[in-house]
Amino acid sequence: MARVEIYTTPLCGFCHAAKRLLASKDASYSETDVSRDLALRDAMTERAGGSHTVPQIFIDDAHVGGFDELAALERAGRLDAMLA
């Protein structure tokens, strides 16, 4: 199974939606809350190529983007292969 990482904040609806989608795929993930740690948020932004909104999702170190991009992969039928 792929290694999935997701950067989140507690009150982010898109973060919760991304986690629900991943859970529906039985994909385990590590979650990093960036709401209270500026250094973590800065590291996320750098890793995500300047994107500073949450969620930011990585699958096997490849930057997927946010929830919209994750959902687009699902609609295109490409998410399962990435998670395998």
XYZ file of N, CA, C and O in Angstrom:
336
model
N 0.849 -1.179 0.000
C 0.000 0.000 0.000
C 0.894 1.241 0.000
O 1.954 1.260 0.596
N 0.427 2.253 -0.663
C 1.175 3.504 -0.777
C 1.237 4.226 0.568
O 0.384 4.042 1.431
N 2.254 5.061 0.711
C 2.381 5.900 1.901
C 1.684 7.223 1.609
O 2.032 7.931 0.678
N 0.660 7.537 2.411
C -0.136 8.740 2.215
C 0.090 9.674 3.393
O 0.019 9.252 4.548
N 0.361 10.942 3.089
C 0.524 11.971 4.116
C -0.447 13.103 3.806
O -0.610 13.491 2.650
N -1.066 13.628 4.841
C -2.009 14.722 4.660
C -1.767 15.775 5.741
O -1.684 15.453 6.922
N -1.603 17.011 5.301
C -1.449 18.150 6.203
C -2.829 18.770 6.375
O -3.522 19.033 5.384
N -3.216 19.013 7.626
C -4.575 19.448 7.927
C -4.600 20.525 9.010
O -3.579 20.821 9.631
N -5.806 21.038 9.223
C -6.140 21.817 10.415
C -7.476 21.260 10.928
O -8.251 20.690 10.149
N -7.760 21.406 12.214
C -8.950 20.773 12.792
C -10.290 21.246 12.217
O -11.224 20.458 12.134
N -10.412 22.494 11.832
C -11.709 23.027 11.409
C -11.888 23.073 9.897
O -12.826 23.683 9.403
N -11.033 22.410 9.163
C -11.047 22.447 7.705
C -12.000 21.389 7.148
O -11.739 20.192 7.252
N -13.087 21.828 6.538
C -14.045 20.898 5.942
C -13.454 20.075 4.809
O -13.765 18.885 4.655
N -12.592 20.692 3.997
C -11.959 19.954 2.905
C -10.996 18.893 3.437
O -10.834 17.835 2.825
N -10.370 19.172 4.577
C -9.492 18.179 5.214
C -10.309 16.957 5.636
O -9.911 15.815 5.389
N -11.463 17.217 6.245
C -12.329 16.113 6.680
C -12.834 15.326 5.475
O -12.903 14.092 5.522
N -13.173 16.023 4.389
C -13.640 15.344 3.175
C -12.538 14.472 2.590
O -12.786 13.339 2.153
N -11.309 14.967 2.567
C -10.182 14.186 2.044
C -9.954 12.947 2.895
O -9.744 11.843 2.359
N -10.030 13.093 4.207
C -9.831 11.949 5.094
C -10.957 10.927 4.917
O -10.704 9.723 4.940
N -12.190 11.404 4.701
C -13.309 10.480 4.452
C -13.091 9.704 3.149
O -13.339 8.493 3.093
N -12.640 10.403 2.104
C -12.398 9.732 0.833
C -11.302 8.682 0.983
O -11.445 7.546 0.515
N -10.220 9.039 1.651
C -9.140 8.072 1.877
C -9.623 6.891 2.707
O -9.292 5.741 2.415
N -10.426 7.156 3.731
C -10.961 6.080 4.569
C -11.871 5.157 3.761
O -11.863 3.942 3.964
N -12.629 5.725 2.827
C -13.513 4.903 1.997
C -12.717 3.964 1.103
O -13.245 2.949 0.636
N -11.455 4.290 0.881
C -10.555 3.457 0.086
C -9.715 2.535 0.970
O -8.822 1.857 0.477
N -10.002 2.546 2.277
C -9.214 1.787 3.255
C -7.735 2.145 3.194
O -6.871 1.298 3.426
N -7.452 3.386 2.862
C -6.069 3.860 2.790
C -5.663 4.423 4.143
O -6.336 5.298 4.683
N -4.584 3.912 4.676
C -4.065 4.493 5.909
C -3.244 5.725 5.537
O -2.716 5.820 4.422
N -3.173 6.664 6.446
C -2.441 7.900 6.179
C -1.897 8.448 7.474
O -2.410 8.168 8.549
N -0.835 9.240 7.320
C -0.337 9.979 8.476
C -0.833 11.410 8.316
O -0.859 11.956 7.213
N -1.253 11.984 9.425
C -1.832 13.332 9.421
C -0.952 14.262 10.237
O -0.533 13.924 11.337
N -0.693 15.425 9.667
C 0.073 16.447 10.361
C -0.790 17.692 10.496
O -1.183 18.285 9.491
N -1.102 18.056 11.730
C -1.881 19.256 12.021
C -0.938 20.457 12.005
O -0.013 20.533 12.810
N -1.173 21.382 11.089
C -0.301 22.556 10.950
C -0.934 23.817 11.537
O -0.423 24.918 11.340
N -2.003 23.656 12.302
C -2.742 24.821 12.782
C -2.005 25.624 13.844
O -2.227 26.823 13.970
N -1.127 24.987 14.595
C -0.492 25.688 15.715
C 1.018 25.744 15.620
O 1.673 26.159 16.576
N 1.561 25.311 14.496
C 3.011 25.262 14.382
C 3.435 25.890 13.058
O 3.311 25.271 12.000
N 3.920 27.106 13.127
C 4.311 27.844 11.926
C 5.430 27.132 11.166
O 5.442 27.125 9.932
N 6.334 26.499 11.866
C 7.426 25.780 11.205
C 6.884 24.604 10.387
O 7.345 24.366 9.266
N 5.903 23.889 10.923
C 5.289 22.789 10.172
C 4.553 23.311 8.949
O 4.625 22.726 7.870
N 3.839 24.420 9.116
C 3.112 25.006 7.973
C 4.097 25.475 6.912
O 3.875 25.274 5.719
N 5.195 26.094 7.334
C 6.217 26.534 6.376
C 6.811 25.343 5.640
O 7.032 25.397 4.430
N 7.076 24.254 6.361
C 7.621 23.045 5.733
C 6.620 22.463 4.739
O 6.996 22.033 3.641
N 5.339 22.468 5.097
C 4.291 21.993 4.196
C 4.261 22.836 2.932
O 4.221 22.315 1.817
N 4.288 24.159 3.105
C 4.225 25.079 1.962
C 5.410 24.865 1.030
O 5.243 24.827 -0.196
N 6.582 24.697 1.599
C 7.764 24.455 0.771
C 7.648 23.125 0.033
O 7.897 23.045 -1.170
N 7.251 22.115 0.751
C 7.115 20.784 0.148
C 6.043 20.763 -0.941
O 6.168 20.044 -1.929
N 5.005 21.584 -0.758
C 3.883 21.627 -1.703
C 4.098 22.645 -2.816
O 3.151 23.024 -3.498
N 5.320 23.098 -2.990
C 5.625 23.998 -4.100
C 4.977 25.362 -3.974
O 4.619 25.972 -4.978
N 4.795 25.815 -2.736
C 4.225 27.134 -2.506
C 2.752 27.136 -2.124
O 2.221 28.162 -1.709
N 2.076 26.012 -2.264
C 0.669 25.929 -1.857
C 0.595 25.997 -0.341
O 1.291 25.257 0.354
N -0.249 26.891 0.159
C -0.294 27.110 1.610
C -1.626 26.764 2.237
O -1.797 26.868 3.449
N -2.588 26.339 1.424
C -3.888 25.970 1.967
C -3.871 24.499 2.384
O -3.020 23.727 1.954
N -4.813 24.139 3.229
C -4.959 22.744 3.626
C -6.265 22.207 3.071
O -7.192 22.975 2.841
N -6.326 20.917 2.812
C -5.262 19.950 3.005
C -4.225 20.009 1.886
O -4.512 20.484 0.792
N -3.062 19.509 2.195
C -2.055 19.211 1.180
C -1.778 17.717 1.326
O -1.496 17.235 2.421
N -1.884 17.000 0.212
C -1.848 15.541 0.234
C -0.677 15.057 -0.615
O -0.455 15.555 -1.726
N 0.025 14.077 -0.065
C 1.148 13.450 -0.749
C 0.934 11.946 -0.754
O 0.559 11.370 0.269
N 1.158 11.322 -1.906
C 1.095 9.868 -2.013
C 2.461 9.410 -2.501
O 2.894 9.800 -3.592
N 3.125 8.609 -1.683
C 4.495 8.164 -1.979
C 5.387 9.344 -2.363
O 6.098 9.298 -3.373
N 5.335 10.396 -1.584
C 6.136 11.607 -1.766
C 5.750 12.440 -2.979
O 6.345 13.494 -3.206
N 4.791 12.005 -3.768
C 4.316 12.815 -4.897
C 3.214 13.748 -4.393
O 2.270 13.305 -3.727
N 3.335 15.019 -4.710
C 2.343 15.998 -4.273
C 1.089 15.864 -5.131
O 1.122 16.057 -6.342
N -0.010 15.514 -4.495
C -1.298 15.387 -5.171
C -1.971 16.746 -5.256
O -2.568 17.103 -6.262
N -1.895 17.512 -4.180
C -2.593 18.791 -4.085
C -3.562 18.732 -2.934
O -3.320 18.072 -1.919
N -4.698 19.389 -3.106
C -5.709 19.431 -2.066
C -6.837 18.452 -2.325
O -6.719 17.523 -3.134
N -7.962 18.689 -1.658
C -9.102 17.787 -1.809
C -9.618 17.767 -3.235
O -9.969 16.704 -3.760
N -9.691 18.921 -3.885
C -10.218 18.958 -5.252
C -9.410 18.054 -6.182
O -9.976 17.319 -6.998
N -8.107 18.086 -6.042
C -7.247 17.243 -6.878
C -7.401 15.763 -6.529
O -7.413 14.900 -7.413
N -7.528 15.478 -5.235
C -7.741 14.096 -4.804
C -9.061 13.567 -5.363
O -9.116 12.458 -5.896
N -10.113 14.365 -5.280
C -11.423 13.958 -5.801
C -11.381 13.806 -7.319
O -12.032 12.906 -7.868
N -10.615 14.647 -7.999
C -10.490 14.529 -9.455
C -9.813 13.218 -9.832
O -10.199 12.567 -10.819
N -8.800 12.813 -9.053
C -8.157 11.523 -9.299
C -9.159 10.389 -9.137
O -9.165 9.436 -9.922
N -10.007 10.489 -8.128
C -11.034 9.474 -7.895
C -12.018 9.430 -9.065
O -12.333 8.358 -9.582
N -12.499 10.599 -9.502
C -13.446 10.647 -10.616
C -12.839 10.091 -11.904
O -13.534 9.483 -12.715
N -11.543 10.310 -12.093
C -10.859 9.834 -13.299
C -10.480 8.356 -13.211
O -9.953 7.792 -14.174
N -10.738 7.733 -12.051
C -10.417 6.329 -11.875
C -8.941 6.052 -11.672
O -8.484 4.937 -11.858
N -8.189 7.066 -11.250
C -6.749 6.921 -11.092
C -6.296 6.787 -9.636
O -5.148 6.414 -9.385
N -7.168 7.085 -8.684
C -6.773 7.082 -7.285
C -6.421 5.690 -6.783
O -5.414 5.510 -6.078
N -7.222 4.692 -7.137
C -6.970 3.337 -6.646
C -5.562 2.864 -7.020
O -4.872 2.257 -6.199
N -5.156 3.117 -8.244
C -3.823 2.689 -8.686
C -2.722 3.410 -7.895
O -1.706 2.802 -7.555
N -2.942 4.678 -7.585
C -1.943 5.425 -6.820
C -1.847 4.899 -5.392
O -0.773 4.937 -4.793
N -2.961 4.443 -4.850
C -2.988 3.963 -3.471
C -2.510 2.527 -3.331
O -2.225 2.071 -2.232
N -2.440 1.807 -4.443
C -2.065 0.382 -4.403
C -0.614 0.193 -4.004
O 0.214 1.029 -4.162
